[in-house]
Short mmCIF file of C-alpha atoms in Angstrom, two decimals:
data_model
loop_
_atom_site.label_atom_id
_atom_site.label_comp_id
_atom_site.label_asym_id
_atom_site.label_seq_id
_atom_site.Cartn_x
_atom_site.Cartn_y
_atom_site.Cartn_z
CA MET A 52 122.45 139.99 153.94
CA LYS A 53 122.08 141.40 150.44
CA PRO A 54 119.46 139.80 148.16
CA THR A 55 122.14 138.86 145.60
CA TYR A 56 124.20 137.11 148.28
CA ARG A 57 121.15 135.38 149.74
CA ASN A 58 120.17 134.18 146.27
CA HIS A 59 123.68 132.94 145.65
CA LEU A 60 123.71 130.90 148.87
CA LYS A 61 120.29 129.48 148.09
CA ALA A 62 121.38 128.36 144.62
CA ASN A 63 125.06 127.58 145.16
CA GLY A 64 125.73 127.59 148.90
CA ARG A 65 126.83 123.96 148.91
CA LYS A 66 128.66 123.95 145.59
CA THR A 67 132.43 124.05 145.80
CA ASP A 68 133.53 124.31 142.18
CA ALA A 69 135.79 127.27 141.47
CA PRO A 70 133.22 129.39 139.55
CA SER A 71 130.67 129.05 142.35
CA LEU A 72 133.27 129.98 144.96
CA LEU A 73 134.34 133.09 143.07
CA GLY A 74 130.71 133.97 142.42
CA GLY A 75 130.14 133.80 146.17
CA VAL A 76 133.09 136.09 146.82
CA LEU A 77 131.67 138.62 144.38
CA ALA A 78 128.14 138.36 145.77
CA SER A 79 129.45 138.89 149.32
CA ASP A 80 131.45 141.97 148.36
CA GLY A 81 134.68 140.11 148.96
CA ASP A 82 133.76 138.80 152.42
CA LEU A 83 135.66 135.55 152.01
CA VAL A 84 135.55 134.62 155.69
CA GLY A 85 131.80 135.19 155.82
CA LEU A 86 131.35 133.10 152.69
CA VAL A 87 133.37 130.24 154.16
CA ARG A 88 131.35 130.30 157.37
CA ASP A 89 128.01 130.51 155.57
CA MET A 90 128.97 127.62 153.30
CA HIS A 91 130.17 125.63 156.29
CA ALA A 92 126.83 126.15 158.01
CA ARG A 93 124.96 124.95 154.94
CA ILE A 94 127.17 121.89 154.50
CA TYR A 95 127.04 121.08 158.22
CA SER A 96 123.24 121.20 158.24
CA GLY A 97 122.71 119.96 154.70
CA GLY A 98 120.77 123.15 154.05
CA ILE A 99 118.05 121.90 156.44
CA ALA A 100 116.37 124.39 158.76
CA GLU A 101 116.91 123.72 162.48
CA ASP A 102 113.17 123.45 163.14
CA ARG A 103 113.11 120.28 161.02
CA PHE A 104 115.92 118.46 162.86
CA ASP A 105 113.68 116.65 165.35
CA ARG A 106 111.25 115.47 162.68
CA LEU A 107 113.98 114.00 160.49
CA LEU A 108 115.73 112.41 163.45
CA PHE A 109 112.66 110.57 164.77
CA SER A 110 110.55 110.01 161.65
CA PRO A 111 109.92 106.34 160.73
CA SER A 112 110.75 107.32 157.15
CA THR A 113 114.35 107.96 158.22
CA THR A 114 115.46 104.37 158.03
CA ASP A 115 119.15 105.13 158.57
CA ILE A 116 120.13 108.15 160.64
CA ARG A 117 123.69 107.91 159.31
CA THR A 118 122.34 109.56 156.15
CA LEU A 119 121.43 112.73 158.08
CA PRO A 120 123.72 115.78 158.05
CA PRO A 121 126.18 116.19 160.95
CA ALA A 122 124.24 119.08 162.49
CA ILE A 123 121.22 116.84 163.11
CA LEU A 124 123.37 114.16 164.69
CA ASP A 125 124.83 116.79 167.04
CA ALA A 126 121.32 117.94 168.05
CA LYS A 127 121.33 115.91 171.25
CA GLU A 128 118.52 117.87 172.87
CA ALA A 129 115.98 117.22 170.09
CA LEU A 130 112.75 115.61 171.34
CA VAL A 131 110.11 113.56 169.55
CA PRO A 132 107.42 115.68 167.82
CA LEU A 133 104.10 114.85 169.42
CA ASP A 134 102.54 113.68 166.16
CA LEU A 135 105.32 111.07 165.83
CA ILE A 136 104.54 109.38 169.16
CA PRO A 137 103.64 105.73 168.28
CA THR A 138 99.92 104.94 168.24
CA THR A 139 100.10 101.12 168.07
CA GLN A 140 102.01 98.65 170.21
CA ASP A 141 103.89 97.29 167.20
CA ASP A 142 104.91 100.80 166.19
CA LEU A 143 106.01 101.45 169.76
CA ARG A 144 108.32 98.45 169.78
CA HIS A 145 109.90 99.45 166.46
CA PHE A 146 110.20 103.05 167.63
CA LEU A 147 112.05 102.14 170.83
CA LYS A 148 114.42 99.91 168.89
CA ARG A 149 115.07 102.75 166.45
CA MET A 150 115.82 105.00 169.40
CA MET A 151 118.74 102.68 170.14
CA VAL A 152 119.82 101.63 166.63
CA ALA A 153 118.32 103.23 163.52
CA THR A 154 120.60 102.06 160.74
CA GLY A 155 118.33 99.68 158.87
CA ARG A 156 120.03 96.76 160.64
CA ASP A 157 117.95 94.53 162.88
CA PHE A 158 119.27 93.59 166.29
CA GLU A 159 118.06 91.80 169.37
CA PRO A 160 117.45 94.13 172.34
CA HIS A 161 119.28 91.81 174.74
CA GLU A 162 122.52 92.67 172.89
CA LEU A 163 122.30 96.19 174.28
CA VAL A 164 119.90 96.70 177.17
CA GLY A 165 121.40 94.44 179.83
CA ASP A 166 119.27 94.61 183.02
CA TRP A 167 117.76 98.06 182.39
CA PHE A 168 114.24 96.71 182.88
CA GLY A 169 114.84 94.36 185.79
CA GLU A 170 116.25 90.91 186.39
CA GLY A 171 115.88 87.97 184.04
CA SER A 172 116.10 87.68 180.28
CA SER A 173 116.93 91.10 178.84
CA GLY A 174 115.13 90.25 175.60
CA ARG A 175 111.95 89.30 177.44
CA ALA A 176 112.38 92.27 179.81
CA PHE A 177 112.41 94.65 176.84
CA ASP A 178 109.17 93.12 175.54
CA ASP A 179 107.66 93.46 179.02
CA HIS A 180 108.73 97.10 179.08
CA VAL A 181 106.96 97.67 175.77
CA ASP A 182 103.84 95.93 177.11
CA ARG A 183 103.78 98.08 180.25
CA LEU A 184 104.33 101.27 178.28
CA TRP A 185 101.48 100.40 175.94
CA GLN A 186 99.21 99.66 178.90
CA LEU A 187 100.14 103.09 180.30
CA SER A 188 99.04 104.71 177.02
CA ALA A 189 95.48 103.63 177.83
CA GLU A 190 95.61 104.38 181.56
CA LYS A 191 97.66 107.61 181.63
CA PRO A 192 98.19 108.82 178.06
CA CYS A 193 99.90 112.01 179.23
CA PHE A 194 102.60 110.00 181.02
CA TYR A 195 102.95 107.66 178.05
CA THR A 196 103.54 110.65 175.75
CA ALA A 197 106.03 112.16 178.19
CA LEU A 198 108.07 108.97 178.60
CA VAL A 199 108.20 108.04 174.92
CA GLY A 200 108.71 111.62 173.73
CA GLY A 201 111.58 112.40 176.09
CA ARG A 202 109.71 114.92 178.25
CA LEU A 203 110.28 113.09 181.52
CA GLY A 204 109.86 116.06 183.85
CA SER A 205 106.13 115.68 184.35
CA VAL A 206 106.59 112.04 185.41
CA VAL A 207 109.39 112.98 187.82
CA ARG A 208 107.22 115.67 189.43
CA HIS A 209 104.24 113.33 189.73
CA LEU A 210 106.36 110.75 191.54
CA GLN A 211 107.86 113.44 193.79
CA GLN A 212 104.38 114.56 194.79
CA SER A 213 102.99 111.04 195.38
CA GLN A 214 102.24 110.55 199.06
CA ALA A 215 102.84 106.80 199.18
CA VAL A 216 104.60 104.09 197.19
CA THR A 217 101.99 101.95 195.47
CA ASP A 218 102.16 99.30 192.78
CA ALA A 219 101.16 101.97 190.27
CA THR A 220 103.87 104.43 191.33
CA LYS A 221 106.49 101.64 191.37
CA ARG A 222 105.55 100.60 187.83
CA LEU A 223 105.72 104.22 186.71
CA ARG A 224 109.13 104.63 188.36
CA ASP A 225 110.43 101.51 186.57
CA LEU A 226 109.12 102.81 183.24
CA LEU A 227 110.81 106.14 183.93
CA VAL A 228 114.17 104.49 184.59
CA GLY A 229 113.85 102.24 181.54
CA GLN A 230 112.98 105.12 179.25
CA ALA A 231 115.75 107.31 180.67
CA LEU A 232 118.25 104.58 179.77
CA ILE A 233 116.79 104.13 176.29
CA TRP A 234 117.28 107.86 175.79
CA CYS A 235 120.88 107.49 176.97
CA ALA A 236 121.32 104.78 174.33
CA HIS A 237 119.90 107.26 171.84
CA ASP A 238 122.69 109.68 172.83
CA VAL A 239 125.27 106.97 172.17
CA GLN A 240 123.71 106.14 168.83
CA LEU A 241 124.02 109.80 167.77
CA VAL A 242 127.73 109.68 168.64
CA SER A 243 128.33 106.48 166.70
CA ALA A 244 126.37 107.72 163.68
CA ARG A 245 128.29 111.01 163.76
CA LEU A 246 131.55 109.05 163.66
CA THR A 247 130.54 107.53 160.32
CA LYS A 248 130.20 110.94 158.67
CA THR A 249 132.80 112.53 156.48
CA PRO A 250 134.05 115.65 158.17
CA ASP A 251 133.20 119.25 158.60
CA TYR A 252 136.98 119.77 158.56
CA GLY A 253 136.71 119.91 154.78
CA PHE A 254 134.24 122.72 155.28
CA LEU A 255 134.23 123.92 151.67
CA LEU A 256 133.83 120.48 150.16
CA PRO A 257 131.12 117.85 149.65
CA GLY A 258 130.57 115.49 152.55
CA ASN A 259 131.07 112.38 150.42
CA ARG A 260 134.67 113.18 149.48
CA SER A 261 137.63 111.36 150.97
CA LEU A 262 139.76 113.26 153.46
CA GLU A 263 142.76 113.24 151.15
CA GLY A 264 140.78 114.39 148.11
CA SER A 265 138.89 117.04 150.06
CA LEU A 266 141.94 118.63 151.63
CA ASN A 267 143.95 118.54 148.44
CA ASP A 268 141.11 120.11 146.45
CA LEU A 269 140.69 122.83 149.05
CA ARG A 270 144.42 123.55 149.15
CA ASP A 271 144.61 123.71 145.35
CA ARG A 272 142.00 126.45 145.40
CA ARG A 273 143.82 128.31 148.15
CA VAL A 274 147.03 128.15 146.10
CA ALA A 275 145.13 129.48 143.09
CA LEU A 276 143.78 132.37 145.18
CA ASP A 277 147.26 133.16 146.47
CA THR A 278 148.54 133.18 142.87
CA VAL A 279 145.89 135.70 141.83
CA LEU A 280 146.82 137.95 144.75
CA ASP A 281 150.54 137.65 143.92
CA LEU A 282 149.82 138.84 140.39
CA PHE A 283 147.46 141.57 141.52
CA PHE A 284 149.86 143.04 144.07
CA GLY A 285 153.01 142.28 142.10
CA SER A 286 154.64 140.23 144.90
CA GLY A 287 153.88 138.03 147.86
CA GLU A 288 154.42 140.87 150.33
CA TRP A 289 150.62 141.19 150.74
CA ARG A 290 150.89 138.17 153.05
CA ASN A 291 152.74 140.30 155.64
CA ARG A 292 151.17 143.76 155.32
CA GLU A 293 148.81 145.87 153.25
CA ILE A 294 150.40 147.07 149.99
CA GLU A 295 149.17 148.85 146.89
CA PRO A 296 148.24 146.80 143.82
CA ALA A 297 150.77 146.58 141.01
CA TRP A 298 148.28 146.86 138.17
CA SER A 299 146.60 149.98 136.82
CA GLY A 300 143.28 148.73 135.51
CA VAL A 301 140.97 145.82 134.82
CA ASN A 302 142.28 145.10 131.32
CA MET A 303 145.26 143.07 132.51
CA SER A 304 144.50 139.39 131.93
CA LEU A 305 145.37 137.38 135.00
CA THR A 306 144.44 134.19 133.20
CA GLN A 307 147.46 134.39 130.92
CA HIS A 308 149.82 133.82 133.82
CA THR A 309 148.12 131.31 136.08
CA ASP A 310 147.20 127.68 136.23
CA PRO A 311 144.15 125.90 134.74
CA ILE A 312 141.90 126.38 137.76
CA ILE A 313 142.17 130.17 137.33
CA ARG A 314 141.50 129.97 133.60
CA ARG A 315 138.44 127.79 134.16
CA THR A 316 137.18 130.23 136.78
CA ALA A 317 137.64 133.23 134.51
CA LYS A 318 135.88 131.43 131.68
CA HIS A 319 132.85 130.31 133.65
CA VAL A 320 132.29 132.84 136.43
CA GLY A 321 130.14 135.04 134.20
CA ARG A 322 127.55 132.32 133.91
CA ALA A 323 128.03 130.71 137.33
CA ASP A 324 125.41 132.90 138.96
CA GLN A 325 123.21 135.27 137.01
CA ASN A 326 122.44 137.23 140.18
CA VAL A 327 126.05 138.37 140.57
CA GLU A 328 127.31 141.50 138.87
CA THR A 329 130.70 140.51 137.42
CA ARG A 330 131.55 143.82 135.73
CA LEU A 331 133.35 145.69 138.46
CA SER A 332 135.17 148.99 138.33
CA PRO A 333 138.92 149.12 139.07
CA THR A 334 138.09 150.69 142.43
CA ASP A 335 135.67 147.85 143.24
CA VAL A 336 138.21 145.21 142.30
CA ALA A 337 141.02 146.84 144.28
CA ALA A 338 138.87 147.18 147.39
CA MET A 339 137.69 143.58 147.14
CA MET A 340 141.23 142.22 146.70
CA GLN A 341 142.48 144.26 149.65
CA ARG A 342 139.71 142.81 151.84
CA ILE A 343 140.52 139.27 150.74
CA ALA A 344 144.23 139.76 151.38
CA ALA A 345 143.54 141.21 154.83
CA GLN A 346 141.30 138.29 155.75
CA LEU A 347 143.86 135.74 154.62
CA ARG A 348 146.49 137.50 156.73
CA ALA A 349 144.39 137.83 159.85
CA ASP A 350 141.92 134.98 160.15
CA PRO A 351 143.23 131.62 161.48
CA PHE A 352 140.01 130.02 160.27
CA LEU A 353 141.54 130.06 156.77
CA ALA A 354 145.13 129.31 157.72
CA ARG A 355 144.90 125.53 157.49
CA THR A 356 143.84 125.70 153.84
CA ALA A 357 147.37 126.85 152.98
CA THR A 358 149.10 123.76 154.36
CA PRO A 359 150.85 121.35 151.95
CA ARG A 360 149.07 118.63 150.02
CA THR A 361 148.53 115.45 151.97
CA GLY A 362 148.28 111.74 151.31
CA ASN A 363 147.49 108.47 153.07
CA VAL A 364 144.96 109.99 155.46
CA GLU A 365 141.87 108.02 156.42
CA ALA A 366 138.44 109.40 157.20
CA LYS A 367 138.80 108.09 160.74
CA ALA A 368 141.03 111.07 161.47
CA TYR A 369 137.98 113.29 161.46
CA ALA A 370 137.12 112.23 165.01
CA ILE A 371 140.28 113.99 166.16
CA GLU A 372 138.98 117.25 164.67
CA TRP A 373 135.61 116.91 166.44
CA TYR A 374 136.54 115.39 169.78
CA GLY A 375 140.33 115.33 170.09
CA LEU A 376 140.18 111.52 170.08
CA GLN A 377 140.57 108.69 167.62
CA ARG A 378 137.25 107.28 166.43
CA LEU A 379 137.14 104.15 168.61
CA ALA A 380 138.29 106.14 171.63
CA ALA A 381 135.47 108.65 171.08
CA MET A 382 133.02 105.75 170.77
CA SER A 383 134.44 104.28 173.99
CA VAL A 384 133.84 107.54 175.90
CA ALA A 385 130.15 107.42 175.04
CA ILE A 386 129.97 103.73 175.96
CA ARG A 387 131.67 104.30 179.32
CA ARG A 388 129.10 106.94 180.16
CA LEU A 389 126.25 104.66 179.09
CA ILE A 390 127.59 101.95 181.41
CA GLN A 391 127.92 104.52 184.19
CA ALA A 392 124.31 105.57 183.56
CA GLU A 393 122.94 102.04 183.70
CA GLN A 394 124.69 101.49 187.04
CA GLN A 395 124.14 104.88 188.70
CA LEU A 396 121.14 106.58 187.06
CA PRO A 397 118.41 104.51 188.79
CA ALA A 398 119.69 105.56 192.23
CA MET A 399 120.07 109.17 191.06
CA ILE A 400 116.44 109.19 189.90
CA ASP A 401 115.25 107.62 193.15
CA ALA A 402 117.13 110.26 195.17
CA VAL A 403 115.51 113.08 193.19
CA ILE A 404 112.05 111.52 193.58
CA ALA A 405 112.57 111.12 197.32
CA GLY A 406 113.97 114.65 197.67
CA LYS A 407 117.24 113.24 198.95
CA ALA A 408 119.53 114.40 196.18
CA SER A 409 122.57 116.28 197.42
CA PRO A 410 122.27 119.17 197.58
CA ALA A 411 118.52 119.06 198.07
CA MET A 412 117.35 119.42 194.48
CA THR A 413 114.15 118.68 192.67
CA ILE A 414 115.82 118.15 189.30
CA LEU A 415 118.24 115.58 187.99
CA ARG A 416 121.91 116.50 187.69
CA PRO A 417 124.38 115.30 185.01
CA LEU A 418 126.13 112.03 185.74
CA PRO A 419 128.90 112.35 188.34
CA ALA A 420 132.52 112.63 187.25
CA TYR A 421 133.69 109.30 185.91
CA CYS A 422 135.29 107.08 188.56
CA ARG A 423 136.18 103.57 187.51
CA ALA A 424 136.44 102.41 191.12
CA LYS A 425 132.73 103.05 191.69
CA LEU A 426 131.63 100.78 188.82
CA ARG A 427 131.12 97.04 188.97
CA ARG A 428 133.90 94.76 187.78
CA LEU A 429 131.71 93.49 184.94
CA SER A 430 131.82 96.95 183.37
CA VAL A 431 135.10 96.05 181.63
CA ALA A 432 133.52 93.12 179.81
CA ARG A 433 130.47 95.27 179.18
CA GLN A 434 132.68 97.95 177.62
CA VAL A 435 134.31 95.49 175.22
CA GLY A 436 130.97 93.92 174.33
CA LEU A 437 129.23 97.23 173.65
CA LEU A 438 132.14 98.50 171.57
CA ALA A 439 131.87 95.39 169.40
CA PHE A 440 128.07 95.88 169.22
CA TYR A 441 128.29 99.47 167.98
CA ARG A 442 131.08 98.64 165.55
CA ARG A 443 128.84 96.00 164.03
CA THR A 444 125.50 97.80 164.03
CA VAL A 445 126.41 101.46 163.49
CA LEU A 446 130.06 102.09 162.66
CA ALA A 447 130.03 99.09 160.31
CA ASP A 448 133.78 99.50 159.87
CA GLY A 449 134.24 95.89 158.80
CA ASN A 450 137.56 95.88 160.58
CA ARG A 451 136.81 94.65 164.06
CA ASN A 452 139.70 92.24 164.32
CA SER A 453 142.47 94.58 163.13
CA SER A 454 142.04 97.24 165.82
CA ASN A 455 142.84 96.35 169.41
CA PRO A 456 140.02 97.86 171.49
CA TRP A 457 142.13 98.22 174.63
CA LYS A 458 144.08 101.22 173.37
CA ALA A 459 140.80 103.01 172.60
CA ILE A 460 139.30 101.97 175.94
CA GLU A 461 142.32 103.31 177.84
CA ALA A 462 142.24 106.58 175.89
CA SER A 463 138.56 107.02 176.75
CA ARG A 464 139.29 106.52 180.45
CA ASP A 465 142.03 109.15 180.35
CA PHE A 466 139.72 111.56 178.52
CA LEU A 467 137.02 111.23 181.19
CA ARG A 468 139.51 111.60 184.03
CA LYS A 469 140.70 114.89 182.58
CA ARG A 470 137.20 116.21 181.97
CA GLY A 471 135.86 115.56 185.48
CA LEU A 472 132.32 116.76 186.10
CA ARG A 473 130.42 118.02 183.07
CA GLY A 474 128.91 121.48 183.47
CA SER A 475 125.43 122.50 182.40
CA GLY A 476 126.73 125.07 179.91
CA ASP A 477 129.39 122.96 178.22
CA HIS A 478 127.32 122.64 175.04
CA HIS A 479 127.83 126.37 174.42
CA GLY A 480 131.58 125.99 173.91
CA SER A 481 133.42 126.52 170.64
CA VAL A 482 134.19 123.70 168.24
CA ALA A 483 137.71 123.44 169.65
CA ASP A 484 136.60 123.46 173.32
CA PRO A 485 137.24 120.07 174.99
CA ARG A 486 134.28 120.74 177.28
CA ARG A 487 131.99 120.85 174.27
CA ALA A 488 133.56 117.64 172.98
CA PHE A 489 132.70 116.05 176.33
CA TYR A 490 129.10 117.26 176.03
CA LEU A 491 128.75 115.84 172.51
CA LEU A 492 130.12 112.46 173.62
CA ASP A 493 128.17 112.27 176.87
CA VAL A 494 124.70 111.02 177.76
CA ILE A 495 122.33 113.76 178.93
CA PRO A 496 119.50 112.23 181.03
CA GLU A 497 119.26 115.44 183.06
CA HIS A 498 117.97 117.31 179.99
CA ARG A 499 114.93 115.07 179.50
CA ALA A 500 114.19 115.02 183.23
CA ALA A 501 113.93 118.82 183.16
CA ILE A 502 111.52 118.97 180.19
CA GLY A 503 107.78 118.44 180.42
#
């Protein structure tokens, strides 16, 4: 990456005004596709380096994770930095609650945790879980750090190697199961927080813009670029094949023939970025315009920016771009898998500890393929209740009574039936890969059980 291009991205990589965009094209030697992708990466991550994701996600100073960039909310495998492990019992209780809901809204644990920590009052059971974890911090600080920090592997191996079941090993097993489910709830929280974000679909535009405004602004700029190319080549035939430019030099004023966005660009581009050389030779200009035209012809990544202006589109439609589902249906997929985890994960963990997992494995596998018939009848009521809980505490859509949850719940069931068993490499898929969508919506207890 050239220094001038690197400097441009550092100073303007998230700006989407026309002068900054054209300055980026110049700084990248006309690599429009590369510029789009680099800007997308900066917008997606908020310009934050990946090695800071875990700290921002788990820091007590992050009072509402919905304010974090989408890339951090998609970082499902992030673990708690060791220096952020709670050092007081009160901090531990607040930390575990934030693991489940970190939106600045208070909630009672019994609204979410069900019987994760044993029979009886779920609110009291959560407090007992906190008490037992804090007691473990004094007795076995290494196991305390592993359980709270998401590095459950060392605890799993210790229990596998224990020769007999004692009160101590039973308490440790119960803490392991409880923490594994809290981490599953953390996965669901990331999904729900991600669903509140404005989209990466408007990849050249600020994240706080409406869908309609973002797409229309982007399309206006694409139309302006097409107009410049029409004038440069003398016709629209450049869209179909490479042709020679119609002009003979750089003295022809494009701005006399085009719309205001072009005139504003021409007026301001010289001062948009002082690191960009804007005085180009005719040969430089011709080569750059040919590259841009070729990229617009060939790259489907840019094709959707040429579609007509749109209206009456809500931000909820962004979930379709990420997951292929409406927002409540995507939320329902994550909830279904959380319910499946709370019913099946304890037995899965016990089988791994006992060496009875099939096939004989010493590590935890992903949850089995979703099968409604294998879940308790109460899971339907649990699904409706948890959907209402997340709509209130995280989605905060203020519209709970106008959307029938059953359509979303049915769509989530169909999604899981089609996906079947999640593979270990599904997170490597492309943005459009439904397997990757499944990974992003799923709970991943097997990841934490393999770490540590």
